[in-house]
XYZ file of C-alpha atoms in Angstrom:
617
model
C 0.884 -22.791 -20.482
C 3.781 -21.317 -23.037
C 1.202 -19.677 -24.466
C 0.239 -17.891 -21.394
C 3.450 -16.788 -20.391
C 3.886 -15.451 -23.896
C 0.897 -13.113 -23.540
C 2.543 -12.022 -20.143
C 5.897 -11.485 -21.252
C 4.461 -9.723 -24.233
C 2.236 -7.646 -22.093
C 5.421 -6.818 -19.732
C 7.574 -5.849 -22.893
C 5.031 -2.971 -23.776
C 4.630 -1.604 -20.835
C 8.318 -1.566 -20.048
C 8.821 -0.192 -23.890
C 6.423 2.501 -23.688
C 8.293 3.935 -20.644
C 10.028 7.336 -20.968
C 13.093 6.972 -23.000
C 15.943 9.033 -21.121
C 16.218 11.664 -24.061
C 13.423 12.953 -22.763
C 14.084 13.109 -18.901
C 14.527 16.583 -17.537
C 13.232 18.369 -20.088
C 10.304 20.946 -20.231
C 7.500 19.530 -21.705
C 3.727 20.998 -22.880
C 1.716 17.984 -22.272
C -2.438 17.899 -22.817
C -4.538 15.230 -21.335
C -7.441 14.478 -19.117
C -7.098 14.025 -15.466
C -7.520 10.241 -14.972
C -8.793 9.738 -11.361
C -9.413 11.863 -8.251
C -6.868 14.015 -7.433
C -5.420 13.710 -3.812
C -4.388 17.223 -2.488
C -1.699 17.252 0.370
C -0.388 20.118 2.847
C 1.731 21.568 -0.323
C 1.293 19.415 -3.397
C -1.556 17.406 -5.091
C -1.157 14.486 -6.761
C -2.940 13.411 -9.351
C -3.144 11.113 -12.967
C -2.842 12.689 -16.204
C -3.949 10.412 -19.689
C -2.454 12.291 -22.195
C -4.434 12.910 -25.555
C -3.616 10.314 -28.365
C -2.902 13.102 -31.094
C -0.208 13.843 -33.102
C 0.422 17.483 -31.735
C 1.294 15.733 -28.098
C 5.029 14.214 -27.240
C 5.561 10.921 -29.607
C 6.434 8.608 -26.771
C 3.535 10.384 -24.177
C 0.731 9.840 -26.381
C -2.018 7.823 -25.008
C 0.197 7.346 -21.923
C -0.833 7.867 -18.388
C 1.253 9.835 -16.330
C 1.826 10.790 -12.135
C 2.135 14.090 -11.270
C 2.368 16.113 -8.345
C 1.895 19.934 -8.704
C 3.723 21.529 -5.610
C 2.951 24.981 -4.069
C 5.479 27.513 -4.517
C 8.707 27.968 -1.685
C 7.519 30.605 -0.026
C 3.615 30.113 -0.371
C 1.665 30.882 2.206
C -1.481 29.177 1.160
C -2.365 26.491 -1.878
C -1.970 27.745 -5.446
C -4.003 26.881 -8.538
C -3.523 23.166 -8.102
C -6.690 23.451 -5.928
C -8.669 24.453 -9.057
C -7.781 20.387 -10.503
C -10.902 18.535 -11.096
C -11.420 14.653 -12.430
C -12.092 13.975 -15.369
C -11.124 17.911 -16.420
C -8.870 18.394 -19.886
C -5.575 20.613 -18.349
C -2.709 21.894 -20.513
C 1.067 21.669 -18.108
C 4.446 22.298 -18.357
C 5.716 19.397 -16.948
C 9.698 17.389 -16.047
C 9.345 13.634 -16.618
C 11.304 10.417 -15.648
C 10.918 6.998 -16.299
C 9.006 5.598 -13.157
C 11.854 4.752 -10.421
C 12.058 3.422 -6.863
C 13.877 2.763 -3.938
C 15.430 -0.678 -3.473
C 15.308 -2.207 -0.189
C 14.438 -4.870 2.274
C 10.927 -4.596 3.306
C 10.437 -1.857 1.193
C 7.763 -0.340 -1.707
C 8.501 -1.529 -4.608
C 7.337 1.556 -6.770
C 8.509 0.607 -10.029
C 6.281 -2.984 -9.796
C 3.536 -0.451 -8.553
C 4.033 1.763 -11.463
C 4.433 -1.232 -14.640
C 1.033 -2.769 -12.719
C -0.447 0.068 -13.564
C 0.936 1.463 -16.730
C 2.483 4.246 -16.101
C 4.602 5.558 -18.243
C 6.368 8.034 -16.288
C 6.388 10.454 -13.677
C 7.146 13.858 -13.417
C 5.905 17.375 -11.590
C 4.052 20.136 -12.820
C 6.608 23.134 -13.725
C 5.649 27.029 -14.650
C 2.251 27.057 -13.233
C 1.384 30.441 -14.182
C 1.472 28.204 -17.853
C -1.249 25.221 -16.438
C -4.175 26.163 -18.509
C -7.696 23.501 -18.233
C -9.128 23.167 -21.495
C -12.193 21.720 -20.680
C -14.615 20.995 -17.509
C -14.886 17.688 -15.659
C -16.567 14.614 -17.065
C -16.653 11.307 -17.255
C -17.593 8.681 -13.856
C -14.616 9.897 -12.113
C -16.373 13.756 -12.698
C -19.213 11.952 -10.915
C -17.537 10.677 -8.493
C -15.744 13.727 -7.402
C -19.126 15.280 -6.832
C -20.797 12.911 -4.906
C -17.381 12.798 -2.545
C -17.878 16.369 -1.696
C -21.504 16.006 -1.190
C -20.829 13.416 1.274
C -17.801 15.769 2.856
C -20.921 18.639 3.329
C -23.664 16.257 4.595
C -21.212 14.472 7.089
C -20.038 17.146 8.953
C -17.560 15.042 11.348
C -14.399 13.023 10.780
C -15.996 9.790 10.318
C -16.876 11.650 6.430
C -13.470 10.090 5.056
C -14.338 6.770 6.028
C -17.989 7.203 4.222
C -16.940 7.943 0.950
C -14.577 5.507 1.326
C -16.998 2.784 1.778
C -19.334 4.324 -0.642
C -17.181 5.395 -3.821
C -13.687 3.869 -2.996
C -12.216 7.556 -2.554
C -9.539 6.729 0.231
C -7.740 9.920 -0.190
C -8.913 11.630 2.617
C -7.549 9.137 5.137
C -4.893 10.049 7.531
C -1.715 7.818 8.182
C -2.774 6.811 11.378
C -6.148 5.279 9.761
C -3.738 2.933 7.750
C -1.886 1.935 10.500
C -5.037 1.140 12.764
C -6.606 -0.923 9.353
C -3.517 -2.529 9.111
C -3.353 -3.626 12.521
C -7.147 -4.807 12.771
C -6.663 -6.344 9.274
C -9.716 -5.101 7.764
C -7.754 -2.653 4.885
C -9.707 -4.987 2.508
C -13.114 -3.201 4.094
C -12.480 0.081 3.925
C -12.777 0.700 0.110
C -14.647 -0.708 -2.573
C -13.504 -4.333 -2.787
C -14.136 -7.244 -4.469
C -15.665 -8.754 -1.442
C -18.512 -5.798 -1.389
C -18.954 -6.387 -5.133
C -19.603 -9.763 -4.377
C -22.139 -8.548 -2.139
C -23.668 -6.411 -3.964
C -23.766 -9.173 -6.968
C -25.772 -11.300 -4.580
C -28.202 -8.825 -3.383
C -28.759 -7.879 -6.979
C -29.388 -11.607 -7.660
C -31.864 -11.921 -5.079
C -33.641 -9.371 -6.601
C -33.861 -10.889 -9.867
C -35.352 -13.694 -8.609
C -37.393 -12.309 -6.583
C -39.317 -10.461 -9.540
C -39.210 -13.712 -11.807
C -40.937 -15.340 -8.530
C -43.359 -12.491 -8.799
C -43.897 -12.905 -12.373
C -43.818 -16.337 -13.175
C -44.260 -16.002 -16.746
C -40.971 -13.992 -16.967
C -39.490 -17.538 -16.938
C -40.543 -18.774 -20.367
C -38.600 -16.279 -22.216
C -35.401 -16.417 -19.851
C -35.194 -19.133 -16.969
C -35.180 -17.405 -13.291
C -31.388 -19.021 -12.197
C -29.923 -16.942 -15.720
C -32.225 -13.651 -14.883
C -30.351 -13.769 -11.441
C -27.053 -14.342 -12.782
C -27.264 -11.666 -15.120
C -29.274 -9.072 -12.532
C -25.310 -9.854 -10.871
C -23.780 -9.212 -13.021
C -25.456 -5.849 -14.309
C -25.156 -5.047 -10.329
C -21.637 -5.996 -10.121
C -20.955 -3.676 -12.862
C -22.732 -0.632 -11.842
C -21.280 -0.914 -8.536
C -17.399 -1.270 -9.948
C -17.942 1.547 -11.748
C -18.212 3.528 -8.780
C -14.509 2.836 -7.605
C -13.513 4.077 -11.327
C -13.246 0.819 -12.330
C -10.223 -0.102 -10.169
C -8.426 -2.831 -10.474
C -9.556 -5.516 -7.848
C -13.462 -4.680 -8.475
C -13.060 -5.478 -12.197
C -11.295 -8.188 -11.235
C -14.286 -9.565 -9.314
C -16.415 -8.677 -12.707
C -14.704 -10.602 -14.770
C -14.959 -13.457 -12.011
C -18.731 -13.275 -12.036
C -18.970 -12.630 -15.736
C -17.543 -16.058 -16.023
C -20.082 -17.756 -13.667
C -22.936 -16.062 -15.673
C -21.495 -17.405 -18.891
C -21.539 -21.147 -17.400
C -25.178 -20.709 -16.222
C -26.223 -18.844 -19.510
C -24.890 -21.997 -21.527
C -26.172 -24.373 -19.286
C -22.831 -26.007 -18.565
C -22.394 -27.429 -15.285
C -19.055 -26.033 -14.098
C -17.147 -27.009 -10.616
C -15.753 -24.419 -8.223
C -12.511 -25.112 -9.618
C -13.180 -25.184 -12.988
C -15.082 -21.519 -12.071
C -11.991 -20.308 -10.310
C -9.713 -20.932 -13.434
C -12.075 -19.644 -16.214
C -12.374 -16.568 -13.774
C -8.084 -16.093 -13.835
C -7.725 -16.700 -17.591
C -10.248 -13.874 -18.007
C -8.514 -11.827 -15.383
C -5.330 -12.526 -17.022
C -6.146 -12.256 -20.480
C -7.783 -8.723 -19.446
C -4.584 -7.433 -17.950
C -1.364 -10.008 -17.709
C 0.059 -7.630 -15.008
C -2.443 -8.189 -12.513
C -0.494 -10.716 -11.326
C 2.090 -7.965 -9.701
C -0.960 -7.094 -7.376
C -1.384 -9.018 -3.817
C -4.515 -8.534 -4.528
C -4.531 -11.063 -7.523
C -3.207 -13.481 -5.118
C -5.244 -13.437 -1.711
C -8.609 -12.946 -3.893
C -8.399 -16.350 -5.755
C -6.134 -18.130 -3.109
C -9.146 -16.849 -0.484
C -11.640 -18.555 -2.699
C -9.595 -21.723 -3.722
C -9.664 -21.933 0.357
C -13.231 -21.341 1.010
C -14.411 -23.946 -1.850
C -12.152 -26.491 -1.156
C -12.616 -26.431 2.814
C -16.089 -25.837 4.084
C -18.965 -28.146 3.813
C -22.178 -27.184 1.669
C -24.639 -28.120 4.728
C -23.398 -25.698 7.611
C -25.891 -23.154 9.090
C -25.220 -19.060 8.177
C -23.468 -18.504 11.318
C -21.306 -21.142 11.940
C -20.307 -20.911 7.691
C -19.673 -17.374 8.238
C -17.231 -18.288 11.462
C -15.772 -21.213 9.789
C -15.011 -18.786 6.689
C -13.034 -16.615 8.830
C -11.327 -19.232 9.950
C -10.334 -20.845 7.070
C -9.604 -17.297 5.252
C -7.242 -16.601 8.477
C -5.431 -19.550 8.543
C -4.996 -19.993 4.857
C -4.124 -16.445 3.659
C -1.492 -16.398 6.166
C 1.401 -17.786 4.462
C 0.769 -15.454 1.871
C 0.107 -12.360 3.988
C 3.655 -12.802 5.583
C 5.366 -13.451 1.844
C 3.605 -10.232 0.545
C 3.320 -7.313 3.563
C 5.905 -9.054 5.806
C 2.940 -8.854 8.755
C 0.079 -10.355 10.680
C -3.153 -8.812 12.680
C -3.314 -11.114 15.928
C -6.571 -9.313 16.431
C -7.458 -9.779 12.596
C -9.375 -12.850 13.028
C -12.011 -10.707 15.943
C -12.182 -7.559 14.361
C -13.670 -9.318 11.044
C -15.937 -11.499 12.677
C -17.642 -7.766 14.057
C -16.221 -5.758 10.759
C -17.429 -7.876 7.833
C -20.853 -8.508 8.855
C -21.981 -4.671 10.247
C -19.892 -2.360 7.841
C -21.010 -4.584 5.046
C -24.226 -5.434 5.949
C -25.054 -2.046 7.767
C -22.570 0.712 6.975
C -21.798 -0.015 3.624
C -25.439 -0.266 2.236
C -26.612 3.158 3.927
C -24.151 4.553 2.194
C -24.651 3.176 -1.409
C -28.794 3.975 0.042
C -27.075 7.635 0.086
C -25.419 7.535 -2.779
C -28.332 6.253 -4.926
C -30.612 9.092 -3.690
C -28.421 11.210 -4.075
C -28.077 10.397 -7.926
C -31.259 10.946 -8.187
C -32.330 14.423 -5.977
C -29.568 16.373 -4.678
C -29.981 16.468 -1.100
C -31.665 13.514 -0.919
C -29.062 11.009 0.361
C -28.035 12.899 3.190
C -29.992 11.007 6.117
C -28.466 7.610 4.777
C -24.889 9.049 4.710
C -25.415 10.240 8.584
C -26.606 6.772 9.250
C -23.553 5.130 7.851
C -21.072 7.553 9.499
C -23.106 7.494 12.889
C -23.204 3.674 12.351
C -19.553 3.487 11.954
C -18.413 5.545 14.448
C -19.844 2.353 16.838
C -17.081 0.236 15.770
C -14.137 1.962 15.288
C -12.989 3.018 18.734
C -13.325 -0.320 19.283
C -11.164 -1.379 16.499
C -8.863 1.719 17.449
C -8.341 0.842 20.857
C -7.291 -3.106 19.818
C -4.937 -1.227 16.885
C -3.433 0.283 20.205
C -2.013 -2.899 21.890
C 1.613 -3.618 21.088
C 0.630 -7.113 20.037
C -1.772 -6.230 17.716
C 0.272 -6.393 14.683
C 3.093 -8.985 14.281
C 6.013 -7.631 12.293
C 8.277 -10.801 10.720
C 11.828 -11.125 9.312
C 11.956 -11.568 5.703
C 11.992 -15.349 5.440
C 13.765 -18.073 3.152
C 12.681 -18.891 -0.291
C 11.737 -22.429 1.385
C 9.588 -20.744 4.051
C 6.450 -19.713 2.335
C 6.056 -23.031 0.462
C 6.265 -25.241 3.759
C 3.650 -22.653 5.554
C 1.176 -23.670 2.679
C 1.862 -27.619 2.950
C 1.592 -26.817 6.906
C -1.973 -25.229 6.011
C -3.108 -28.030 3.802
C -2.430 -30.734 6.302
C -4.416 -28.704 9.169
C -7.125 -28.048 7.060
C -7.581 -31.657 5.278
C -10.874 -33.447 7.616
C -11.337 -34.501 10.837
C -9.495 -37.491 11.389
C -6.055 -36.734 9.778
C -3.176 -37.706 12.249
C -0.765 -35.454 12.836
C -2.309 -31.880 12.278
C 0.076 -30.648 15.655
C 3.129 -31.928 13.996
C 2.020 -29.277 10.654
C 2.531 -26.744 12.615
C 6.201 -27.320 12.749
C 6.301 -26.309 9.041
C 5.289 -22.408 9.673
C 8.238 -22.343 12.036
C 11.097 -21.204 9.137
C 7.999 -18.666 8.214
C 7.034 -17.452 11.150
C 10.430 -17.713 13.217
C 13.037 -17.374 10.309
C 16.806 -17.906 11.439
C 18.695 -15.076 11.461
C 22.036 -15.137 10.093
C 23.808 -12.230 11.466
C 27.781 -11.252 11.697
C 29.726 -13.579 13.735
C 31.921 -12.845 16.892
C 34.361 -10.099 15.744
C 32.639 -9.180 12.362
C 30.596 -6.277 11.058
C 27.431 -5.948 8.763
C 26.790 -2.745 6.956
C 23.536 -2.198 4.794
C 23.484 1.347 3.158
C 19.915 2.017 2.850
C 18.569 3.311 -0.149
C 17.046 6.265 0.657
C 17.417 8.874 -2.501
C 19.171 12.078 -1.734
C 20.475 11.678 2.570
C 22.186 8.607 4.423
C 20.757 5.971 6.747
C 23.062 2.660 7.192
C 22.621 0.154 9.852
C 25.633 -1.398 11.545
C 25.391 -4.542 12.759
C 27.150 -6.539 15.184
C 26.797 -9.883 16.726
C 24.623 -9.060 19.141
C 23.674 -4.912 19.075
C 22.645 -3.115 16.374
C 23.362 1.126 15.603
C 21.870 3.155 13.052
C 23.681 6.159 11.753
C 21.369 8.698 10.101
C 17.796 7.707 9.314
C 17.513 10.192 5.691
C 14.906 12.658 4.644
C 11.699 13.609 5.513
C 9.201 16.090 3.894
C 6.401 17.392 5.993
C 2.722 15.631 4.632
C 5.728 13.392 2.167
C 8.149 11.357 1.788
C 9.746 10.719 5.158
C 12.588 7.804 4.637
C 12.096 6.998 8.308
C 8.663 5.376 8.038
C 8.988 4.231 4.126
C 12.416 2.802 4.136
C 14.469 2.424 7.671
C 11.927 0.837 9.970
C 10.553 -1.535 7.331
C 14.209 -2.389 6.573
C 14.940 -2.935 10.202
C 11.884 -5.167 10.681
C 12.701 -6.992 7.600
C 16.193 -7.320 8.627
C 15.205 -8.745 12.501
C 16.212 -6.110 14.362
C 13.626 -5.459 16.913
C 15.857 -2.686 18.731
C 18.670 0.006 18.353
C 21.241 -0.035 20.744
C 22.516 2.993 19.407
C 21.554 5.586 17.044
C 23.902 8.159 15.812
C 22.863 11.688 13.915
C 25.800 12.954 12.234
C 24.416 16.639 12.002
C 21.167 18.539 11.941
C 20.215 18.244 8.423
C 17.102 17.179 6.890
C 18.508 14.588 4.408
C 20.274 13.118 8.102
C 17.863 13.390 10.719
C 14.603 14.121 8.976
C 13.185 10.372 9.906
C 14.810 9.455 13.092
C 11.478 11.068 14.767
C 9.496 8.503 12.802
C 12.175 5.987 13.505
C 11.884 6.350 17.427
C 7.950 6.575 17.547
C 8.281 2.984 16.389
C 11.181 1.169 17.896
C 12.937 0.985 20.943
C 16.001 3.488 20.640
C 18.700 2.467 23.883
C 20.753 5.545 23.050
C 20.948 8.766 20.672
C 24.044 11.201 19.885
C 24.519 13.959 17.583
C 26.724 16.714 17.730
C 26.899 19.357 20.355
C 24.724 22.200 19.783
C 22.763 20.512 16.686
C 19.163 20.823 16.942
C 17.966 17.220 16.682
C 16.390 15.844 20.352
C 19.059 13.355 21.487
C 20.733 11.559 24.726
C 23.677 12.935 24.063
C 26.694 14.424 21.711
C 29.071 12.226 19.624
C 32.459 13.804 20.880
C 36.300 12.882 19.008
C 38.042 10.066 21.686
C 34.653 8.562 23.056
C 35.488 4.557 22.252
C 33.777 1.207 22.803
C 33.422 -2.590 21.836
C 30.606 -4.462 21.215
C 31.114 -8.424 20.241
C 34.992 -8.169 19.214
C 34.411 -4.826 16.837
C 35.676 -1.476 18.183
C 33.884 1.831 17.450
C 35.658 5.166 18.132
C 34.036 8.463 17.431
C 37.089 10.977 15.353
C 35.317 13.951 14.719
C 34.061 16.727 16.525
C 36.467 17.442 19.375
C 35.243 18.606 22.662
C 34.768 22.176 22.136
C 34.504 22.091 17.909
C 31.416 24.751 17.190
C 28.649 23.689 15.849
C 28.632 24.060 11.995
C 26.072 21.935 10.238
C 28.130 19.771 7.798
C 31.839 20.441 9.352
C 30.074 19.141 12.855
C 29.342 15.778 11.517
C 29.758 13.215 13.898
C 32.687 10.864 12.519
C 32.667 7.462 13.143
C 35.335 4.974 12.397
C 34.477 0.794 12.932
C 37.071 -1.702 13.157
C 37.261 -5.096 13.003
C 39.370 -8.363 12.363
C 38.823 -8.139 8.212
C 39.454 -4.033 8.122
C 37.840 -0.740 9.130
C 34.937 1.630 7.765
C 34.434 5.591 8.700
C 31.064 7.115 8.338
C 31.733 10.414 7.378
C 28.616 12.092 7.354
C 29.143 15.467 5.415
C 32.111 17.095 6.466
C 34.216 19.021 4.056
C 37.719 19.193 2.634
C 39.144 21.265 5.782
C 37.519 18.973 8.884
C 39.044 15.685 6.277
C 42.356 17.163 6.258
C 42.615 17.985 9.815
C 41.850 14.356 10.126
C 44.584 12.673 8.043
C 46.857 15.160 9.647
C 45.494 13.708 13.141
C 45.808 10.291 11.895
């Protein structure tokens, strides 16, 4: 035990020590390196993973290193610049500006700096001078590959369903649009739509079946290797082959290492339990990289298991197993699903009882069909990708049209400490055998999970969070009983928009269901760029901004308008009546009062319009 959380912290130290020291933040740097996985091209950036070379003419603390990057198109371009010419797997020279990875801290949010020590990165930065960005050397490498076979699937699919295809088949989930997410999230099958651990699992099996079918075939293959180790090992070869088309990501070599332990036991002719299986199969994970741990996927993969083993009987039929499974896996991972995304799929539970078995055990092997063919005569896996897409494109307006229901997704206040733990003693209980008394009475212990208590300002008291949002303003005021949000931040078209990333998940993790009120102080992006992505989501009772701005609102904030809500009083100062519009100096000013003291949320006005109100006051 002290042992492994030595090799964790140890682990945990070097990554966090070979971060960018701040002596070398927002500098110009020549950096050479090898493009590290696919890049993902946007309306006017790409994005994209450099490994820098390991040699001595490179940065001292970037050697070796992995870095993000995002090479943006000039102001005024009209169309993409070189960044289009970025390949995997292709040796680039850049001038680049770096910074220690950093996120944004706040309920419900990403946590981007977890992201970024989970997977090593050592800093991130943009591409600067691109008339300087020189490659070095063509693509190579399985990434190369699998760059190649993405486009030949983007020309052989000629419709839509061509993102979801090479997806499936090679784990390249760039091309999928926002709303995609949202309607995987909401049918809870985003552990389908790339290469998983679950498909390499399949694809383990069917390569085991195979194994044994040829030692059946050739019976005296067994004398020089038994048929049950020939099987294990045809796995694991299969397993392998097939990670290695996601670029070895991190939850498919995950599932490796898990089978590479099973193989082991059977190779040596030691008879292991499930359990013993399951914690060989984390050591390895762990002692292969510590840091996995920071992943939900590390979690729900060997919790799902632990589930599975412990709960259904060895004697059921293949479809009743298969609908027990889901049942188990639903009611089981749930606990953990809340704790980690701060969400449950009502329809989850359908849409995988249709999703697992035909994308897995239709879609997704006419694709790898496709794929393999395709390897082997260009041209040749066409037909198979058409299949898969035309196969696909059965299911998903199905799955789109449940996404579309309200109640599809459940959206749940972060919860006490105490929460998760009774949810999982509430699971146990229901799932422990027939016969148990008092499985109804286990439900009580999801209630603090599921129906947290909210702990909000009392009668005559306010409750400001200023959400962290990088350069702009959003804060949520809260009252007993109403809740008003002035400014909702930044957004950047096909980017960062602080609306969907940071307010509403901060509202849903805070409770709050509706707005009463939301105020705009002025027009400007860093303001009002994500209140459109704020009120495509939530109920919004009212809207002001100032007169004459251009955001789409009920009404305008004017100096004088008052009102009360639960014992605090709210009076709008700034802009008067007939005050011009004038971007900053029109800010909407809003001063909140209580029993314990007053706040005023300024927006941006200037030195003359702050004057003017001390003189007023």
């Amino acid at each position: 035990g002290l042992a492994g959380f030595g090799w964790v912290g140890l682990q945990a130290a070097m990554v966090l020590g070979a971060q960018l020291p701040p002596v070398w933040e927002k500098r110009d740097l020549v950096v050479e390196g090898r493009i590290a996985d696919l890049p993902h091209p946007e309306a006017r950036r790409t994005r994209f993973r450099l490994l820098v070379d390991d040699h001595p003419s490179q940065v001292a603390p970037l050697r070796g290193r992995t870095l993000q990057l995002s090479w943006y198109d000039d102001f005024d371009a009209t169309e993409p610049g070189p960044r289009t010419g970025l390949r995997a797997g292709a040796r680039w020279r850049f001038v680049v500006q770096l910074r220690a990875p950093r996120g944004l801290s706040n309920p419900g949010g990403f946590d981007a700096e977890r992201h970024a020590l989970a997977q090593r990165i050592t800093a991130t930065g943009y591409v600067r001078e691109a008339s300087m960005a020189r490659q070095l050397a063509g693509p190579r490498g399985i990434n190369a590959w699998r760059e190649r076979m993405s486009a030949r699937i983007g020309m052989a699919v000629d419709s839509g369903s061509s993102r979801y295809v090479r997806a499936l088949a090679l784990g390249d989930t760039h091309g999928l649009e926002q709303r995609d997410w949202e309607i995987l999230r909401a049918t809870g099958v985003t552990h389908l739509i790339a290469i998983s651990g679950f498909h390499v699992g399949l694809v383990a099996g069917f390569f085991a079946l195979c194994g044994s079918l040829v030692w059946r075939a050739f019976p005296g293959l067994a004398r020089g290797l038994p048929r049950s180790q020939a099987a294990g090992l045809a796995a694991l070869v299969g397993a392998t082959a097939y990670a290695a088309l996601a670029g070895f990501a991190l939850p498919t070599t995950r599932t490796v290492l898990m089978i590479a332990v099973v193989v082991v036991a059977r190779m040596s002719r030691r008879p292991l339990r499930v359990a013993d299986s399951l914690a060989l199969a984390a050591i390895a994970v762990l002692l292969f990289d510590p840091l996995s741990m920071l992943a939900a996927g590390f979690w729900l993969s060997f919790a799902g298991v632990a589930w599975l083993a412990w709960c259904l009987p060895r004697t059921q039929s293949l479809a009743t197993g298969f609908v027990s499974a889901q049942g188990v896996a639903t009611l089981g991972l749930l606990p953990l699903s809340v704790l980690l995304f701060g969400q449950a799929s009502a329809v989850g539970p359908l849409v995988n009882l249709v999703a697992i078995p035909w994308w897995s055990l239709v879609v997704v092997p006419l694709a790898l069909v496709g794929t393999a063919l395709e390897a082997v005569q260009a041209g040749a896996g066409s037909w198979a990708w058409q299949a898969a897409a035309w196969c696909f494109d059965l299911s998903w307006p199905l799955f789109a049209g449940l996404a579309r229901n309200p109640f599809s997704l459940w959206w749940l206040p972060e919860a006490a400490w105490y929460a998760p733990p009774l949810a999982l003693l509430g699971t146990f209980w229901m799932l422990l055998p027939r016969g148990v008394p008092g499985k109804v009475l286990a439900a009580l212990l999801w209630l603090p999970l599921l129906l947290p208590p909210l702990e909000g300002p009392a009668e005559g008291e306010v409750e400001l969070l200023v959400m962290d949002v990088g350069q702009g303003l959003s804060v949520l005021v809260r009252t007993r009983r109403h809740a008003l949000l002035y400014d909702a931040g930044p957004a950047v078209a096909d980017g960062f928009d602080a609306g969907e990333r940071v307010v509403v998940p901060g509202l849903r993790a805070m409770g709050v269901p509706r707005l009463d009120l939301a105020v705009i102080s002025h027009g400007d992006n860093d303001h009002a760029g994500g209140f459109e992505a704020v009120q495509a989501v939530l109920p919004v009772d009212g809207s002001l901004a100032p007169k004459g701005s251009p955001v789409a609102v009920g009404s305008a904030c004017i100096a004088g308008r008052t009102w009360r809500w639960d014992g605090v009083d709210f009076t709008f100062l700034h802009p008067t009546a007939h005050f011009p519009y004038l971007g900053n100096e029109a800010s909407c000013v809003l001063r909140i009062e209580s029993g314990h003291g007053a706040v005023l949320l300024t927006g941006d006005i200037g030195e003359v319009v702050e004057r003017e109100l001390v003189r007023r006051d």
